[in-house]
Short mmCIF file of C-alpha atoms in Angstrom, two decimals:
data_model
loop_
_atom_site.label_atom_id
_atom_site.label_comp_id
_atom_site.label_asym_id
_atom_site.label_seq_id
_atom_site.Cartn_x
_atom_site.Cartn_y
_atom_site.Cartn_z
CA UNK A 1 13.88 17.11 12.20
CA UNK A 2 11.31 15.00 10.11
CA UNK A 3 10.97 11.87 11.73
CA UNK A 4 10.73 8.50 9.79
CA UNK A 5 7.14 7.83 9.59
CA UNK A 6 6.66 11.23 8.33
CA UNK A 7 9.09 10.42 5.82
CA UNK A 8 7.84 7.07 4.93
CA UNK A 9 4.23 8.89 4.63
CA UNK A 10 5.61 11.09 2.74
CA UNK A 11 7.19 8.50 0.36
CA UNK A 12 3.39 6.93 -0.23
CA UNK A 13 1.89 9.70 -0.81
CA UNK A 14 4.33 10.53 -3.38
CA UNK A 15 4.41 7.27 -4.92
CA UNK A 16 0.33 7.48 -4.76
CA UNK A 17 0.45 10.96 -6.63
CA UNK A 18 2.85 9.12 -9.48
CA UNK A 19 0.75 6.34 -9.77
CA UNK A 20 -2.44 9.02 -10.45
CA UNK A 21 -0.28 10.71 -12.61
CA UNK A 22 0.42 7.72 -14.63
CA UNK A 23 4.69 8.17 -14.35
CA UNK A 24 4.93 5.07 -11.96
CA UNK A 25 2.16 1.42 -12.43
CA UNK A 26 1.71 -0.16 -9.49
CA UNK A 27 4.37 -3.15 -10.31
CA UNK A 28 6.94 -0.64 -10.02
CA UNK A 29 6.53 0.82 -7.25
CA UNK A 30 5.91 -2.89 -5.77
CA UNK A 31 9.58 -3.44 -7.25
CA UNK A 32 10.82 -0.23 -5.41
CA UNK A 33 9.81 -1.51 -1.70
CA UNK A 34 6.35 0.03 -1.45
CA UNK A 35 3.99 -2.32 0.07
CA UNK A 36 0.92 -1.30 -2.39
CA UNK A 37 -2.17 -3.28 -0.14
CA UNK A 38 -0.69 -1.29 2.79
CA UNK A 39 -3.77 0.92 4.47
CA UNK A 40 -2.19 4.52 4.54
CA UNK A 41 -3.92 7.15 3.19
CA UNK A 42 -6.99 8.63 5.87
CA UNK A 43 -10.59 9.52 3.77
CA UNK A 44 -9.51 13.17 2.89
CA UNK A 45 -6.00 12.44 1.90
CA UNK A 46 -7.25 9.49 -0.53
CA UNK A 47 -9.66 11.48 -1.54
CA UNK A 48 -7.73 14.68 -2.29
CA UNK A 49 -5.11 12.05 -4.00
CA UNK A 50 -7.85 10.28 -6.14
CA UNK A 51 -9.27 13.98 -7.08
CA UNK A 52 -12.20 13.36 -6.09
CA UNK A 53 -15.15 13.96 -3.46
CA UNK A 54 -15.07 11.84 0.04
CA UNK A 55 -18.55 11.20 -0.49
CA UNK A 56 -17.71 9.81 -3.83
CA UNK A 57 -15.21 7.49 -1.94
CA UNK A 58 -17.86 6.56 0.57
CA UNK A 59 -20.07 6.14 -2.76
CA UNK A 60 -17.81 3.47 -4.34
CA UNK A 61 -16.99 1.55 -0.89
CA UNK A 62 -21.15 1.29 -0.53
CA UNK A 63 -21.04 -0.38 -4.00
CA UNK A 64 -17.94 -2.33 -3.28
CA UNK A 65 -16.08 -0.93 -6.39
CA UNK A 66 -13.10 0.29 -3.91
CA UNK A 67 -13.26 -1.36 -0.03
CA UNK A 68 -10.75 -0.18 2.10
CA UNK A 69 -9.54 -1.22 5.24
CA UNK A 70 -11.17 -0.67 8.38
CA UNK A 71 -9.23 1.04 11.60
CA UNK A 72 -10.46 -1.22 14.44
CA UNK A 73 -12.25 2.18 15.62
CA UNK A 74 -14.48 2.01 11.66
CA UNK A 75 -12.02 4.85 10.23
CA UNK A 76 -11.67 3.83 6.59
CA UNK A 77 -7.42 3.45 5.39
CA UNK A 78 -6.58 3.77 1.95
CA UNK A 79 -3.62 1.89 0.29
CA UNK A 80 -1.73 2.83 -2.79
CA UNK A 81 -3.47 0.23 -4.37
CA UNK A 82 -7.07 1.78 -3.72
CA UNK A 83 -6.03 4.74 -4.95
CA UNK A 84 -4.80 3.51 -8.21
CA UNK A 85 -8.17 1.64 -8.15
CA UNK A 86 -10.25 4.91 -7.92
CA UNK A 87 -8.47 6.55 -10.56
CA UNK A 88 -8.99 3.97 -12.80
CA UNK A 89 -13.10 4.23 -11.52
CA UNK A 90 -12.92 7.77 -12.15
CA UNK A 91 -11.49 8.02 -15.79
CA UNK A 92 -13.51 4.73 -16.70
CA UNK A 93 -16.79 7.10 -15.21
CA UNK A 94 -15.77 9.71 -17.10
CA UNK A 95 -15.97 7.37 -20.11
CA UNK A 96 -19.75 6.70 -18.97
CA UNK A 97 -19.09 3.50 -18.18
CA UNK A 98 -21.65 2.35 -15.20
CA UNK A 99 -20.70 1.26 -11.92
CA UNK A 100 -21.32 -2.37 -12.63
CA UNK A 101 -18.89 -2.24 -15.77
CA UNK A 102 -16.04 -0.01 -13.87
CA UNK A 103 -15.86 -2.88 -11.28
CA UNK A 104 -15.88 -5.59 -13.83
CA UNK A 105 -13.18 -3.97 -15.78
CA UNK A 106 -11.07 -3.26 -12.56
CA UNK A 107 -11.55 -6.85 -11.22
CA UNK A 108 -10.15 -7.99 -14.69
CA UNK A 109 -6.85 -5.61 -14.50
CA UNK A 110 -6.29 -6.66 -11.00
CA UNK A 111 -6.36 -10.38 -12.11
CA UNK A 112 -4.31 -9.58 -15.03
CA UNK A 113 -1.56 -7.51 -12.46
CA UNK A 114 -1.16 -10.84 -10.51
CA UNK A 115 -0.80 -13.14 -13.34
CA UNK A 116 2.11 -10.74 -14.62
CA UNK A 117 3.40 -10.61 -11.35
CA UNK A 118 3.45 -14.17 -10.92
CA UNK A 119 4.74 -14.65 -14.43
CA UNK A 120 7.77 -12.51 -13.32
CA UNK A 121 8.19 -14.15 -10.57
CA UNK A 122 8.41 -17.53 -12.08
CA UNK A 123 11.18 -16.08 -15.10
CA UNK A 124 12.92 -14.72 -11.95
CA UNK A 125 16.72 -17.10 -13.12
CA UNK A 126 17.04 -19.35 -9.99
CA UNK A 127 19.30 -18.00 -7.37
CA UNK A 128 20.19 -18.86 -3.89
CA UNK A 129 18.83 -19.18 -0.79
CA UNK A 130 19.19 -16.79 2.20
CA UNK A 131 17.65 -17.85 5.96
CA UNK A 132 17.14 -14.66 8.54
CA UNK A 133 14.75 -13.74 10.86
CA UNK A 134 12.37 -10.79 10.21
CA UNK A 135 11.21 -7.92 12.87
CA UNK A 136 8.98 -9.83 14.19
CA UNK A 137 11.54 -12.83 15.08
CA UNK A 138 9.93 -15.41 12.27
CA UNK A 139 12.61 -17.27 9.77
CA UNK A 140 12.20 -15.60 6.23
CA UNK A 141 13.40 -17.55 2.92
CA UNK A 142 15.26 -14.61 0.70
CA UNK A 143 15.96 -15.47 -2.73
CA UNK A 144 19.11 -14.32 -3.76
CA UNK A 145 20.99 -14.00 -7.58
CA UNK A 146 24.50 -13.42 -7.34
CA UNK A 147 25.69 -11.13 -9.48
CA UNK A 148 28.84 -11.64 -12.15
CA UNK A 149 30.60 -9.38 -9.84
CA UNK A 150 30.55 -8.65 -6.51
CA UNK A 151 30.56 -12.24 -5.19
CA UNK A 152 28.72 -13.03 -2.11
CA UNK A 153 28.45 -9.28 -1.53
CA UNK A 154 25.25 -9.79 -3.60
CA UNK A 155 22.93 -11.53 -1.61
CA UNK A 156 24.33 -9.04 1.52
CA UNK A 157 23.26 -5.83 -0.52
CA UNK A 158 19.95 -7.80 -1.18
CA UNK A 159 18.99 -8.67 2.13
CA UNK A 160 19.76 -5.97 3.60
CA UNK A 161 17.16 -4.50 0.80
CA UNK A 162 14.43 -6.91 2.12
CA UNK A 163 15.19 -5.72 5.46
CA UNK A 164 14.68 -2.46 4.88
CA UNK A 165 11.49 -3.43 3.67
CA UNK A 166 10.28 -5.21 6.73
CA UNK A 167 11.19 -2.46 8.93
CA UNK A 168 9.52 0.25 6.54
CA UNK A 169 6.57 -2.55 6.44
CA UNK A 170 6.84 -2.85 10.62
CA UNK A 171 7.02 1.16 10.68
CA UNK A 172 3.87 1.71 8.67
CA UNK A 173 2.14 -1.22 11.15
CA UNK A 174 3.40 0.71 14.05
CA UNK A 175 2.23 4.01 12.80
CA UNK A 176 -1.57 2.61 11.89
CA UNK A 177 -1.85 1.25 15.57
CA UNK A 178 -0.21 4.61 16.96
CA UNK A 179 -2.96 6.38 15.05
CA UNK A 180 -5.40 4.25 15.87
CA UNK A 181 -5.00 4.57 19.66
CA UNK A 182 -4.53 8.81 18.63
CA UNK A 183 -8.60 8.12 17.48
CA UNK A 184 -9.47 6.17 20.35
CA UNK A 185 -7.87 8.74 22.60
CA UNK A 186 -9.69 11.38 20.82
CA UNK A 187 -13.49 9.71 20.75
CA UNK A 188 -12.61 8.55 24.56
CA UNK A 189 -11.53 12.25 25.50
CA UNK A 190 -15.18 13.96 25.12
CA UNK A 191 -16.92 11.13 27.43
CA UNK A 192 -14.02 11.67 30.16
CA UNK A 193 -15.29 15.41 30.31
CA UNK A 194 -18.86 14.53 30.25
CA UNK A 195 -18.89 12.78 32.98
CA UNK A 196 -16.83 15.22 35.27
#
């Protein structure tokens, strides 16, 4: 039996692959749930994502065209996000377009992503207001539309939408710091047996 984290990582890396393959942007798989600044994806999996070399990954970090997150242990995480971001680096390389230019141009289509997103955002048609608590205990606003039909049953289907969220969100957190203590275990394990 897969378990859920496998599943969820699964689900990234699919929506990752998509994205590279151009079938899904980034704003829709932000509308589907995905949390796109999320660090996921290891060095070799972002890189074999991407298509491209890890030292090409480790190449673009150094010149801050793509900066991932850091594992409190150094190890650099990937989100859907970066990867997006180093596909766009790639094809814009491929274009011989220099490093300086790829980042301008990507800095530029991330600031145009969050003014659409904002801009849909603001169109959103005014709905209601639902209170609940999150995973972690802390009161959430959820904006609710209700629909033409279906009532009140609306704003139940849609938070129980945003909760799914924040328990795939609190899954992925839990699965970085399960990892993360994995690493730690496995640096810590050597220096255990060396000093035997």
């Amino acid at each position: 039996m897969v378990s859920a984290k496998a599943r969820i990582r699964e689900a990234y890396a699919q929506c990752a692959q998509a994205i590279v393959m151009g079938t899904v942007s980034l704003e829709r798989a932000e509308d589907a749930g995905f949390s796109v600044h999320s660090p996921v994806f290891p060095v070799s999996q972002a890189a074999s994502l991407a298509h491209v070399h890890p030292q090409t990954l480790r190449e673009y970090d150094r010149a801050g065209l793509v900066q991932p997150m850091r594992t409190p242990g150094g190890a650099r995480r990937y989100s859907i996000s970066d990867i997006d971001r180093l596909n766009q680096a790639q094809k814009l390389s491929q274009q011989a377009i220099g490093i300086a230019g790829i980042a301008l141009i990507l800095d530029l289509r991330e600031e145009n992503r969050e003014l659409r997103r904002e801009l849909r955002r603001l169109k959103r048609p005014q709905g209601e207001s639902v209170f609940a608590a999150d995973s972690a205990g802390h009161v959430r606003e959820f904006r609710v539309d209700f629909p033409a039909r279906g009532g009140r049953a609306g704003w139940r289907r849609a938070l129980y939408g945003e909760v799914y969220q924040i328990e795939s969100r609190h899954a992925l957190r839990k699965l970085a710091l399960e990892t993360h203590h994995q690493e730690i275990r496995q640096i810590e394990a050597p220096r255990d047996d060396a000093q035997r």
